[in-house]
Short mmCIF file of C-alpha atoms and ligand atoms in Angstrom, two decimals:
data_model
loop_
_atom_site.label_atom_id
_atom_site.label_comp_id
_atom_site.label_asym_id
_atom_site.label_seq_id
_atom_site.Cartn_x
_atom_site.Cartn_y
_atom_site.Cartn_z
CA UNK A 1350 -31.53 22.42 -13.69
CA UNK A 1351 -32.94 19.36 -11.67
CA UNK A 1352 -36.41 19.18 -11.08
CA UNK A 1353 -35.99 19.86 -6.96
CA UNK A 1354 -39.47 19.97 -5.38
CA UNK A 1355 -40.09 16.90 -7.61
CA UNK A 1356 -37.14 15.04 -6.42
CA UNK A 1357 -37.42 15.76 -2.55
CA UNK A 1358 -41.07 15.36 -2.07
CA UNK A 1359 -40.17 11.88 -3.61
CA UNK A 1360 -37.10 11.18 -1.60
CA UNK A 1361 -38.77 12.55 1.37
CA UNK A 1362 -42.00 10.39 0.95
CA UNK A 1363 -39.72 7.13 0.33
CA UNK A 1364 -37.74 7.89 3.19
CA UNK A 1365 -41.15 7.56 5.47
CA UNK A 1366 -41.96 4.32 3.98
CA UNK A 1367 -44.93 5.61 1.75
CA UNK A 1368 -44.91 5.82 -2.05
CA UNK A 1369 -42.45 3.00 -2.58
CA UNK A 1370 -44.20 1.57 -5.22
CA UNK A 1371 -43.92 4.46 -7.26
CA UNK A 1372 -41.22 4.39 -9.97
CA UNK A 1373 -38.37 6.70 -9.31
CA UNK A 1374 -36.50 7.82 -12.46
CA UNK A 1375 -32.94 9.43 -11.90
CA UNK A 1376 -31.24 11.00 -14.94
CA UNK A 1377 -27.41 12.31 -15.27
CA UNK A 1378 -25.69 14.13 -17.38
CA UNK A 1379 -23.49 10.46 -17.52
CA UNK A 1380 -24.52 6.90 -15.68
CA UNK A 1381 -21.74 4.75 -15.14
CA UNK A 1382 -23.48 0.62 -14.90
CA UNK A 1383 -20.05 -0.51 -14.27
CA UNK A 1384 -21.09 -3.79 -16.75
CA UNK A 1385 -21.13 -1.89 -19.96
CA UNK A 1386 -20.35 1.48 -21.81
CA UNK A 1387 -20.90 4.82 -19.83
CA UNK A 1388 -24.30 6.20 -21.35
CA UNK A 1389 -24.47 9.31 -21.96
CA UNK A 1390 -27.84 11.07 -20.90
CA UNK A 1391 -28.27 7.85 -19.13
CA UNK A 1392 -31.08 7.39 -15.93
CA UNK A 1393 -31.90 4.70 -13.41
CA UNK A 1394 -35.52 3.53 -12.48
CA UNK A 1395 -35.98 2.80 -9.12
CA UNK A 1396 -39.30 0.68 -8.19
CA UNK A 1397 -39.16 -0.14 -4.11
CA UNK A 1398 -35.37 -0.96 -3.11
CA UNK A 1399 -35.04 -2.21 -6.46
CA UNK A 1400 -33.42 -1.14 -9.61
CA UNK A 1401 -36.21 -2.37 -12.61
CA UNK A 1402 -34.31 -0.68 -15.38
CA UNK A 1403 -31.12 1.28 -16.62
CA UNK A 1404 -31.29 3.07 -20.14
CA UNK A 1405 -30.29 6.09 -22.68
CA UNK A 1406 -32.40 8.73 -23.90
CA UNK A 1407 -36.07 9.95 -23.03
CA UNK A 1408 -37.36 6.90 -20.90
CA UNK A 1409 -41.24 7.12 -20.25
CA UNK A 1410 -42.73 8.20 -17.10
CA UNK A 1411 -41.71 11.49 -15.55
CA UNK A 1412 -38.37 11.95 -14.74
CA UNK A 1413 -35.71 13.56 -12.18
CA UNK A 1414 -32.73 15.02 -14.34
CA UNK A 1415 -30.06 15.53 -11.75
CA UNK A 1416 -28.22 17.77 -14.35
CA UNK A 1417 -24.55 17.65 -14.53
CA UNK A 1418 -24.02 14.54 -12.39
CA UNK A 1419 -22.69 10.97 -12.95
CA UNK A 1420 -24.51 8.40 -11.26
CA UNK A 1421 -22.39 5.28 -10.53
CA UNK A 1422 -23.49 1.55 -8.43
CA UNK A 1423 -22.80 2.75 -4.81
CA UNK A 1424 -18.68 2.16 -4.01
CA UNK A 1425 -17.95 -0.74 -2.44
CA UNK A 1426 -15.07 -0.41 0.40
CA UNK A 1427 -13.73 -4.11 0.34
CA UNK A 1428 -11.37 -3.59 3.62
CA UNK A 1429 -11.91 -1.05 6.58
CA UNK A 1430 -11.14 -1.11 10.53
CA UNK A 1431 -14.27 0.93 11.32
CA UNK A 1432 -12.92 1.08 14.95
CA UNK A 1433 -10.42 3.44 14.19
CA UNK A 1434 -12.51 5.64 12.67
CA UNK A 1435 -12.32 8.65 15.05
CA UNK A 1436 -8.39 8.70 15.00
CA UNK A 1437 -8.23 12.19 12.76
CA UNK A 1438 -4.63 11.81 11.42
CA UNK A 1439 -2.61 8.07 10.52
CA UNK A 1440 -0.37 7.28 13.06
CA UNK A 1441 3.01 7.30 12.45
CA UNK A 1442 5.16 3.89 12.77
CA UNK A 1443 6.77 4.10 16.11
CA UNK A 1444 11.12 2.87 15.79
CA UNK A 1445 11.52 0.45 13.91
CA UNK A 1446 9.37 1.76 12.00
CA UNK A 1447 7.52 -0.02 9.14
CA UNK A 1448 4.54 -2.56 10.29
CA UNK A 1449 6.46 -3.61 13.28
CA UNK A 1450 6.41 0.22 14.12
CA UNK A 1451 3.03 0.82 13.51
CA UNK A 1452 1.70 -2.14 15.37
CA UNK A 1453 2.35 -0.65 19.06
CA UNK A 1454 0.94 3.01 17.93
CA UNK A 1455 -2.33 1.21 17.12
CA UNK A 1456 -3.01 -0.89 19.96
CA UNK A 1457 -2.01 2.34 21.85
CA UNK A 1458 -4.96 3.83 20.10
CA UNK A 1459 -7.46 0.71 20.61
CA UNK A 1460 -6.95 0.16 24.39
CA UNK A 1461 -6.99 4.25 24.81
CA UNK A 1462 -9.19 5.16 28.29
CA UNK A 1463 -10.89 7.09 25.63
CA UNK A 1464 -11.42 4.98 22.98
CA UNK A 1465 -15.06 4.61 22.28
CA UNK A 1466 -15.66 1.63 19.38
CA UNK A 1467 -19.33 2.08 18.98
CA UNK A 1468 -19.03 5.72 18.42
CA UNK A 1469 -15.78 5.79 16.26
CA UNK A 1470 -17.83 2.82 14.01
CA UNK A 1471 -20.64 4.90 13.89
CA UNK A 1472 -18.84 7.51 12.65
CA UNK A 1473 -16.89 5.77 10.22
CA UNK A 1474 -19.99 4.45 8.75
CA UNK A 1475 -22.06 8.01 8.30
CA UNK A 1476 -18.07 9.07 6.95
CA UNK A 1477 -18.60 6.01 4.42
CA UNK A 1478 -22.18 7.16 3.07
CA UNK A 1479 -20.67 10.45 3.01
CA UNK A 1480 -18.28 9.35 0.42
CA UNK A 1481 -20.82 7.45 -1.85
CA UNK A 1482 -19.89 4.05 -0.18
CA UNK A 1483 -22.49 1.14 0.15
CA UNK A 1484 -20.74 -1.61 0.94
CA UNK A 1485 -17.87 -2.04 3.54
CA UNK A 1486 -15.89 -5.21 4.18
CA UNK A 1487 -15.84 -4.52 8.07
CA UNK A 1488 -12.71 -6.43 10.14
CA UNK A 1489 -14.71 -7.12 13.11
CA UNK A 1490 -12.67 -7.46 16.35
CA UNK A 1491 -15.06 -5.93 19.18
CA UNK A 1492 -17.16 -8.28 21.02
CA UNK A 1493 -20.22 -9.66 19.28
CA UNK A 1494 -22.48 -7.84 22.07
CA UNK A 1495 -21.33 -4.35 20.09
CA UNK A 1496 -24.08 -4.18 17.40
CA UNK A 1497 -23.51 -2.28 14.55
CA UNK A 1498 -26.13 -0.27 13.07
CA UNK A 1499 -27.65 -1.72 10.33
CA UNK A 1500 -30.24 0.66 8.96
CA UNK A 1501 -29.63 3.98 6.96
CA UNK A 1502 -25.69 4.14 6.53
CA UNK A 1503 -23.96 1.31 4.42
CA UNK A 1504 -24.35 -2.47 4.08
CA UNK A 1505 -21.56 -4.72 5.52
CA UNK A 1506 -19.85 -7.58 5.20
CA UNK A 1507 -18.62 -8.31 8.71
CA UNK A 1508 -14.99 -10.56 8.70
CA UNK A 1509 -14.77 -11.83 12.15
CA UNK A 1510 -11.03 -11.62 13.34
CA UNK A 1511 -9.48 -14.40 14.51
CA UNK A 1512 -5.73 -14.92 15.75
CA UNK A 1513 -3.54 -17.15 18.29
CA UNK A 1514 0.34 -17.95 17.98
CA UNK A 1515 0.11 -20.18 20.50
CA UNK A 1516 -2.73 -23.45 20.90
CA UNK A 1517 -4.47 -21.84 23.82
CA UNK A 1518 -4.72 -18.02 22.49
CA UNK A 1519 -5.87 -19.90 19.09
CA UNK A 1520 -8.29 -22.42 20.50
CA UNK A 1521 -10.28 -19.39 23.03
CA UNK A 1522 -10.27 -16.96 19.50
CA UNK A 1523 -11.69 -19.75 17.71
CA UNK A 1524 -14.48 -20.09 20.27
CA UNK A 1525 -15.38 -16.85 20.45
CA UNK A 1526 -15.66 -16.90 16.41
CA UNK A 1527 -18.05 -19.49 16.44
CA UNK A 1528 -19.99 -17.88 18.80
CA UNK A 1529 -20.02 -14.32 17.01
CA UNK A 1530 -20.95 -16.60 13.85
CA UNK A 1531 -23.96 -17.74 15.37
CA UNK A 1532 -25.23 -14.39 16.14
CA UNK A 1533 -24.61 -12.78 12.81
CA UNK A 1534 -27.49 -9.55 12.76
CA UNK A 1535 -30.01 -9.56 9.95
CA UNK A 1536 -29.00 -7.43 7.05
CA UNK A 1537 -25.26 -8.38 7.78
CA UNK A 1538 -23.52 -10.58 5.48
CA UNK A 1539 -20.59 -12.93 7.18
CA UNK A 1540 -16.93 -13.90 6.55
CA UNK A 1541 -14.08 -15.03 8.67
CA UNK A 1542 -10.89 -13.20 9.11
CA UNK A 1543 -7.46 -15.43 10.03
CA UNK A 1544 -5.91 -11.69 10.87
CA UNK A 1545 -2.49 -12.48 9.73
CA UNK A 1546 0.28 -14.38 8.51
CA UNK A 1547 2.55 -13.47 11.36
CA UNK A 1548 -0.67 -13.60 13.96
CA UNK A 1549 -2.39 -16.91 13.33
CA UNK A 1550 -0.51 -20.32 13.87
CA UNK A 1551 -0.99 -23.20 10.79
CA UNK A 1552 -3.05 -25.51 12.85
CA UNK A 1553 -5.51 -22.31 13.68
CA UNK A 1554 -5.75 -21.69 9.88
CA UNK A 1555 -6.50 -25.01 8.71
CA UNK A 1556 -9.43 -24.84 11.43
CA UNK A 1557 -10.67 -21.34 10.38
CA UNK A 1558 -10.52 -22.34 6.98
CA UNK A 1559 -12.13 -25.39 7.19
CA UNK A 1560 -15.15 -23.63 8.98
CA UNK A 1561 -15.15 -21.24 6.20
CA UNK A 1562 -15.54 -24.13 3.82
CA UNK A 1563 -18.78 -25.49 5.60
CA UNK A 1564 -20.30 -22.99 6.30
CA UNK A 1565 -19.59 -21.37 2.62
CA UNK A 1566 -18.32 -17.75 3.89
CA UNK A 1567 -15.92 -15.91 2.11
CA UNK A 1568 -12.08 -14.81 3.96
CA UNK A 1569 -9.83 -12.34 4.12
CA UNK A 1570 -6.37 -12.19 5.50
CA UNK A 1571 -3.43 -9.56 6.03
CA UNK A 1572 -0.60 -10.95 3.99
CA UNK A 1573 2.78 -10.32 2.31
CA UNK A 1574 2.03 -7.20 3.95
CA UNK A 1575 5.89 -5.76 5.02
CA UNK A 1576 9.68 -7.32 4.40
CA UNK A 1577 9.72 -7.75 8.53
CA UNK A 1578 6.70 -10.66 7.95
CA UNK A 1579 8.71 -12.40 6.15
CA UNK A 1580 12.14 -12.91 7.46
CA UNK A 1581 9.77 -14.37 10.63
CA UNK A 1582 7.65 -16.75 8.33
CA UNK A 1583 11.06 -18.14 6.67
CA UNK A 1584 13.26 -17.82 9.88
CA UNK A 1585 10.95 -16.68 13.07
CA UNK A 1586 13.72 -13.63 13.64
CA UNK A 1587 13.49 -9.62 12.76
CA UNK A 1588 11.37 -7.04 14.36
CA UNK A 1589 8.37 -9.16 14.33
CA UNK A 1590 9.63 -11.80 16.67
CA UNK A 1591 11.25 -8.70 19.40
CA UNK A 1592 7.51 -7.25 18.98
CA UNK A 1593 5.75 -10.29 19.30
CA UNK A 1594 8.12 -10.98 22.50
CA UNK A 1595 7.83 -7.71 24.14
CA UNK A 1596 3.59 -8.02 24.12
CA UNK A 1597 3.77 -11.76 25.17
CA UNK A 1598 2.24 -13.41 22.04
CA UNK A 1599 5.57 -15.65 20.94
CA UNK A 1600 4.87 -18.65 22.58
CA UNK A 1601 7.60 -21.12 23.64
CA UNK A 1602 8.28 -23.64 21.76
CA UNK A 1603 7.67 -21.52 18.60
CA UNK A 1604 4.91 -21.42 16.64
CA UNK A 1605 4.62 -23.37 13.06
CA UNK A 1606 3.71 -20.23 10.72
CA UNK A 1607 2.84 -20.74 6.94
CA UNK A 1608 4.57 -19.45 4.12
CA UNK A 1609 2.65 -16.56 1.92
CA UNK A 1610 2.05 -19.26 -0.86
CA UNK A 1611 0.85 -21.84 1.51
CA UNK A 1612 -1.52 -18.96 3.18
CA UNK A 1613 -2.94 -18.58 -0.43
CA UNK A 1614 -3.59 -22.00 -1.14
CA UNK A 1615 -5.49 -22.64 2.47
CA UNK A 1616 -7.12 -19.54 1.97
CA UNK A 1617 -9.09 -20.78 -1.41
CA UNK A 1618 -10.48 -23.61 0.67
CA UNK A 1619 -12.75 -21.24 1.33
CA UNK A 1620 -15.52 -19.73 -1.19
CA UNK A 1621 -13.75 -16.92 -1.54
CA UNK A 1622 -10.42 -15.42 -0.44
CA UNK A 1623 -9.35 -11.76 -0.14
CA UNK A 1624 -5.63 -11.31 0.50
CA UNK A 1625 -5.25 -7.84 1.70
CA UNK A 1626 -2.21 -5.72 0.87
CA UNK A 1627 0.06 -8.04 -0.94
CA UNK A 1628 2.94 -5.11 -1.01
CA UNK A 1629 6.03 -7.56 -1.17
CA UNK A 1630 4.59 -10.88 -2.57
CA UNK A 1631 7.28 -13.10 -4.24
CA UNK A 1632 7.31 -15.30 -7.45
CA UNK A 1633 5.40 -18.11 -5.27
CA UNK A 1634 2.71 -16.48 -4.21
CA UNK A 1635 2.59 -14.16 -7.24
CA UNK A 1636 2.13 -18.04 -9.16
CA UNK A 1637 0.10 -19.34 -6.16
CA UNK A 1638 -2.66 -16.36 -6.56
CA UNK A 1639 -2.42 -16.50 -10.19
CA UNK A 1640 -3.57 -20.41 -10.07
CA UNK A 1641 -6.64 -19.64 -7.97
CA UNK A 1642 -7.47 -16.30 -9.74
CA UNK A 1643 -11.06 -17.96 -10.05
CA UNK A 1644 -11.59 -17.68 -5.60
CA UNK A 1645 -8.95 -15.61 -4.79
CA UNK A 1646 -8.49 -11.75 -4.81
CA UNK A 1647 -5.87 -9.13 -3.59
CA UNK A 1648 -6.83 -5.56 -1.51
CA UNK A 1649 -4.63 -3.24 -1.97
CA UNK A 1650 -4.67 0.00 0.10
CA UNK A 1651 -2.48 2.67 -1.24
CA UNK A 1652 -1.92 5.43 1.19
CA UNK A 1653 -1.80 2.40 4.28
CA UNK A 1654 1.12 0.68 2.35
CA UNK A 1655 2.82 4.22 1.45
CA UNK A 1656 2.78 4.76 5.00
CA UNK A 1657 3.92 1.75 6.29
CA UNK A 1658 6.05 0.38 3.86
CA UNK A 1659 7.07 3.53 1.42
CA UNK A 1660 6.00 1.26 -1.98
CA UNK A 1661 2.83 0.19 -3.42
CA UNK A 1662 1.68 -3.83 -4.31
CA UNK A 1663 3.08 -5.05 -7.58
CA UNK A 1664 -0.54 -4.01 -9.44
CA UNK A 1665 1.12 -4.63 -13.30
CA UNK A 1666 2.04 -7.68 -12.08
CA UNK A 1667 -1.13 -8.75 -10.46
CA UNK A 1668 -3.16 -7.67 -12.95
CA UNK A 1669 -0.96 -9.59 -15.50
CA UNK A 1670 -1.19 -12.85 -13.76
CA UNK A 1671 -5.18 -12.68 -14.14
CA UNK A 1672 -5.44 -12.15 -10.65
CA UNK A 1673 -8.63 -9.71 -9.89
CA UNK A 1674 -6.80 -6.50 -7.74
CA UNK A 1675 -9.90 -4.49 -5.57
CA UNK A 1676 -8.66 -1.19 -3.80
CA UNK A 1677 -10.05 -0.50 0.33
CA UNK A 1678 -9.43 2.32 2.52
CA UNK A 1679 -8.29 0.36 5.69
CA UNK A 1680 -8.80 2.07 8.52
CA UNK A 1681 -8.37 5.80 9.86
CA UNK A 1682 -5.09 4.53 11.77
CA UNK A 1683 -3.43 4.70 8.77
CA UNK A 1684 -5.14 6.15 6.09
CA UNK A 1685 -6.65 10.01 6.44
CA UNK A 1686 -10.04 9.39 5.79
CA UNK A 1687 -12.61 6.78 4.30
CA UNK A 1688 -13.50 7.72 1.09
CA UNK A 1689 -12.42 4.65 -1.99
CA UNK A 1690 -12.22 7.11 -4.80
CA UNK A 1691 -9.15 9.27 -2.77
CA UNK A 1692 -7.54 5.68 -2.46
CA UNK A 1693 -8.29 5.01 -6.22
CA UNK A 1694 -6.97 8.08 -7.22
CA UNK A 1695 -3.30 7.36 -5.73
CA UNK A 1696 -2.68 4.27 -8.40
CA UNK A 1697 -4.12 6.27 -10.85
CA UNK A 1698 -1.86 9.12 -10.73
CA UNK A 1699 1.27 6.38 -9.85
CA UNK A 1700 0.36 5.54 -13.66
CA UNK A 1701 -0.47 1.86 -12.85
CA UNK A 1702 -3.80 1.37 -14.13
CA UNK A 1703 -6.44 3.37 -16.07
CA UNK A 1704 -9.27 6.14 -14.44
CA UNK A 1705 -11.78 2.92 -16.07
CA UNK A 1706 -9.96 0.06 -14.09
CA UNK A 1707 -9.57 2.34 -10.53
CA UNK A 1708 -13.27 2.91 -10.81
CA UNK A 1709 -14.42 -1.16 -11.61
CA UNK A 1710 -11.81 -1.34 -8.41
CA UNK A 1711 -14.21 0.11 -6.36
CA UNK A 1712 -17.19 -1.30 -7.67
CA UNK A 1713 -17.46 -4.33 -9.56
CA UNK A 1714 -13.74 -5.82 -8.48
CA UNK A 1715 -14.42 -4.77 -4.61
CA UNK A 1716 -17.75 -6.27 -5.27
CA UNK A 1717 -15.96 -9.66 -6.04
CA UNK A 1718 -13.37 -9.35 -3.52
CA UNK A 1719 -15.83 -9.93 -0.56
CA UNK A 1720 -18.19 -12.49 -2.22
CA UNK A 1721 -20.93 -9.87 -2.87
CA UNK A 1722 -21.04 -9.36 -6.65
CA UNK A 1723 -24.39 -10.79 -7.00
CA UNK A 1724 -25.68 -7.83 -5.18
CA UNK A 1725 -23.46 -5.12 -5.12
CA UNK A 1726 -21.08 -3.14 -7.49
CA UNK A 1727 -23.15 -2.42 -10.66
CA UNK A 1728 -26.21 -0.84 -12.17
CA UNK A 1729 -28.72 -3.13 -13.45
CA UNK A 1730 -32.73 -4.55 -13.56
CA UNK A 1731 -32.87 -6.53 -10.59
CA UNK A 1732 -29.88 -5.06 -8.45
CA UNK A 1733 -30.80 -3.27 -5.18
CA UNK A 1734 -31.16 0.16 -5.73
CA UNK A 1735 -27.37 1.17 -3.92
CA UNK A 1736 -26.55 4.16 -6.44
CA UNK A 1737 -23.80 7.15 -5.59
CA UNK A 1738 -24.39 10.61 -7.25
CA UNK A 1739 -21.08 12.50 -7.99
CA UNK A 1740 -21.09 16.15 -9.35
CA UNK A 1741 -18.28 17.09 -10.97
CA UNK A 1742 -16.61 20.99 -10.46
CA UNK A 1743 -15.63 20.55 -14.03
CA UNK A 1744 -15.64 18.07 -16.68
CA UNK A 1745 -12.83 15.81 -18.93
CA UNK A 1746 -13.74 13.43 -21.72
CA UNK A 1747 -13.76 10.68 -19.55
CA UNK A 1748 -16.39 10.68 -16.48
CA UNK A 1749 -14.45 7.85 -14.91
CA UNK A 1750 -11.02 10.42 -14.34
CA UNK A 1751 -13.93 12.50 -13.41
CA UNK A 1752 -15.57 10.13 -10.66
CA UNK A 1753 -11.99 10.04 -8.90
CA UNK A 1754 -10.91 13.76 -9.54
CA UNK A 1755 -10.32 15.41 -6.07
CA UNK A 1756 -12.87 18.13 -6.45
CA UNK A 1757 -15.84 15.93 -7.29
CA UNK A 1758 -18.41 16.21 -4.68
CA UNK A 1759 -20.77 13.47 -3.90
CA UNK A 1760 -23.97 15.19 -3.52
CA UNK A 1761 -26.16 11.69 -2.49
CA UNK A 1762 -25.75 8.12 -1.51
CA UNK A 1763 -28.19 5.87 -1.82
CA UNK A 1764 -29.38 2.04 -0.42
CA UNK A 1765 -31.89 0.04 -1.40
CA UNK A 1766 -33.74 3.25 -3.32
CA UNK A 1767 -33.74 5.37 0.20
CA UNK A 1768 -30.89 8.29 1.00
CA UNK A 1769 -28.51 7.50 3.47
CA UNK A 1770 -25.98 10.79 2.61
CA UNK A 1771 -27.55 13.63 1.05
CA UNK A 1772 -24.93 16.91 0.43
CA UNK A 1773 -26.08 20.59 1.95
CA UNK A 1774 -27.27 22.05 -0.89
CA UNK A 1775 -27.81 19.36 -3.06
CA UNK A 1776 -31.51 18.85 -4.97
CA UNK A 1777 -31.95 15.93 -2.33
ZN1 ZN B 3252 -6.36 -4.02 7.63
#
């Protein structure tokens, strides 16, 4: 049984600031460091925000055994829409249906009297710690004047949209980027986001991703992301174009648009590029990605591109090409909830890649997706002290089937050493 007075008199007297000095030794039945073998009996000593050391066996020092737990590097959610986060069900494509289809429903939701972005990201970020996440890689589209909170729910890496099919919408959206780049908060990392390749124009991309370049922060871009998107790259007709019409964003004369492959190669101008969804890519851009595997990265999010597009990215394929494949939740307008492991568990029981690969998807690979794998995505001396601890109901022979099976409960999240979820009930 785990050692509960001990445990929250510590966590309580680290959450006020005091006794952060003092080492904090966690113990689970299993600890996952994501950069090595699971160890067995394995614990994690905590000094300050820090991590100082990760072992097997009876480490020195007193100890909190956390019993029949598996503690894992806190997940890492490498693509999310926190805005949408207090829409309770995915909304269905509207006719066409697909991404054209879907389009409409969401804006519907985003320019609702109701809508309320500070709350719904406020939400979405408690819902985040809730489900042992860290790290998000935010899509930032409110104004810069909406501060997120920064303190005691997870880290982010805020992607600043951008967009513009015509020069004008471009040039004012690039303005306003440079603006919201300038007043980045403390504790947030940056990136740039050119939304898509049927939303941003060629000359707009080159600019965005030459800023990226200078100023060394990582993108990510919606791409390949429906059939529709690309009978308008290679022909500007299909549902796209009628959308694009009907809410006045097709300028006249029509907009140069790059192909997927072209998007791919811009993109790794910049440090590094997340391509998110990637459902329908072709031989090109399959070849394209698989050339600057070393920058460039794909998001997949299962239960988004079930919903809009009935069929899952080509992960085999990915994966065969070298290319590193991270898994996100995207956003509560299309996906039911926030949690990586539910999303992780889709591919797994598709058959397309091992419990062992889904979980480095939402750790180290998501890590490396948005640029933060120096800080985030594993257990080791040095690392902040980001940890999730799961419990599982029951237990298989390998804890990383066990980390995504459904009725694991994540009894605590925490950053930098202090709690920011802790389950009712749980020791914490
Ligand atoms: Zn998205």
């Amino acid at each position: 049984m785990p050692d509960t007075s001990l445990l929250s008199g510590l966590i309580a007297s680290r959450q006020r600031g005091a006794s952060q000095k003092m080492p904090l030794t966690l113990r689970g039945r299993v600890v996952l460091p994501m950069h090595g073998p699971a160890l067995d009996g394995g614990w994690v000593r905590i000094v300050g925000s820090r991590i100082i050391a990760v072992g097997r066996r009876r480490p020195d020092g007193p100890v909190i055994d956390l019993g029949d737990s598996i503690l894992l590097p806190g997940l890492v959610n490498p693509h999310c829409h926190l805005e949408f986060s207090s829409i309770s069900t995915p909304l269905p494509p509207e006719p066409p249906g697909g991404l054209a289809g879907w389009i409409p429903a969401v804006m519907q939701a985003r320019f609702a009297e109701t809508s309320n972005p500070a709350a719904a990201i406020a939400a979405g970020l408690h819902e985040s710690a809730a489900a042992g996440v860290t790290l998000i890689g935010e899509i930032a589209t409110a104004p810069p004047t909406l501060a997120y909170p920064t303190h005691g729910v997870p880290r982010l890496r805020l992607y600043r949209e951008c967009l513009g099919l015509s020069s004008h919408r471009g040039a004012l959206s690039l303005k306003q980027l440079r603006r919201s780049l300038d007043r980045v908060p403390p504790h947030v990392s940056a990136g740039i986001s050119p939304h898509a390749a049927y939303s941003v124009h060629a000359g707009l991309a080159r600019q965005l991703l030459r800023l990226a370049a200078a100023r060394h922060l990582p993108v990510a871009v919606h791409l390949a992301e429906s059939r529709e998107e690309h009978e308008l790259l290679a022909h500007d007709t299909g549902p796209f174009r009628t959308l694009l019409e009907r809410l006045g964003a097709w300028p006249s004369p029509p907009p140069r648009l790059l192909s997927t492959a072209d998007w791919i190669s811009l993109g790794c101008r910049a440090p590094r590029a997340a391509f998110i969804h990637a459902t329908h890519l072709d031989e090109a851009a399959l070849a394209r990605l698989s050339r600057h595997r070393d920058r460039a990265a794909v998001i997949v999010c299962p239960r988004t591109a079930a919903l809009i597009s009935g069929q899952l990215a080509p992960l085999q394929a990915l994966r065969r090409a070298g290319v590193r494949v991270a898994i996100g939740t995207d956003g509560r307008g299309s996906a039911p909830d926030l949690s990586p492991r539910h999303e992780a568990a889709v591919v797994v029981d598709r058959g397309l890649v091992s419990p062992d690969e889904a979980v480095a998807m939402i750790t180290t690979d998501a890590a490396w997706a948005i640029a933060s794998e120096s800080t985030a995505g594993q257990l080791a001396a040095g690392r902040r002290a980001d940890l999730a601890v799961l419990r599982p109901s029951s237990w298989s022979a390998d804890p990383a089937a066990d980390v995504l099976c459904p009725t694991t409960e994540v009894v605590a999240t925490l950053r930098g050493g202090r709690l920011i979820h802790a389950a009712a009930g749980s020791p914490f």
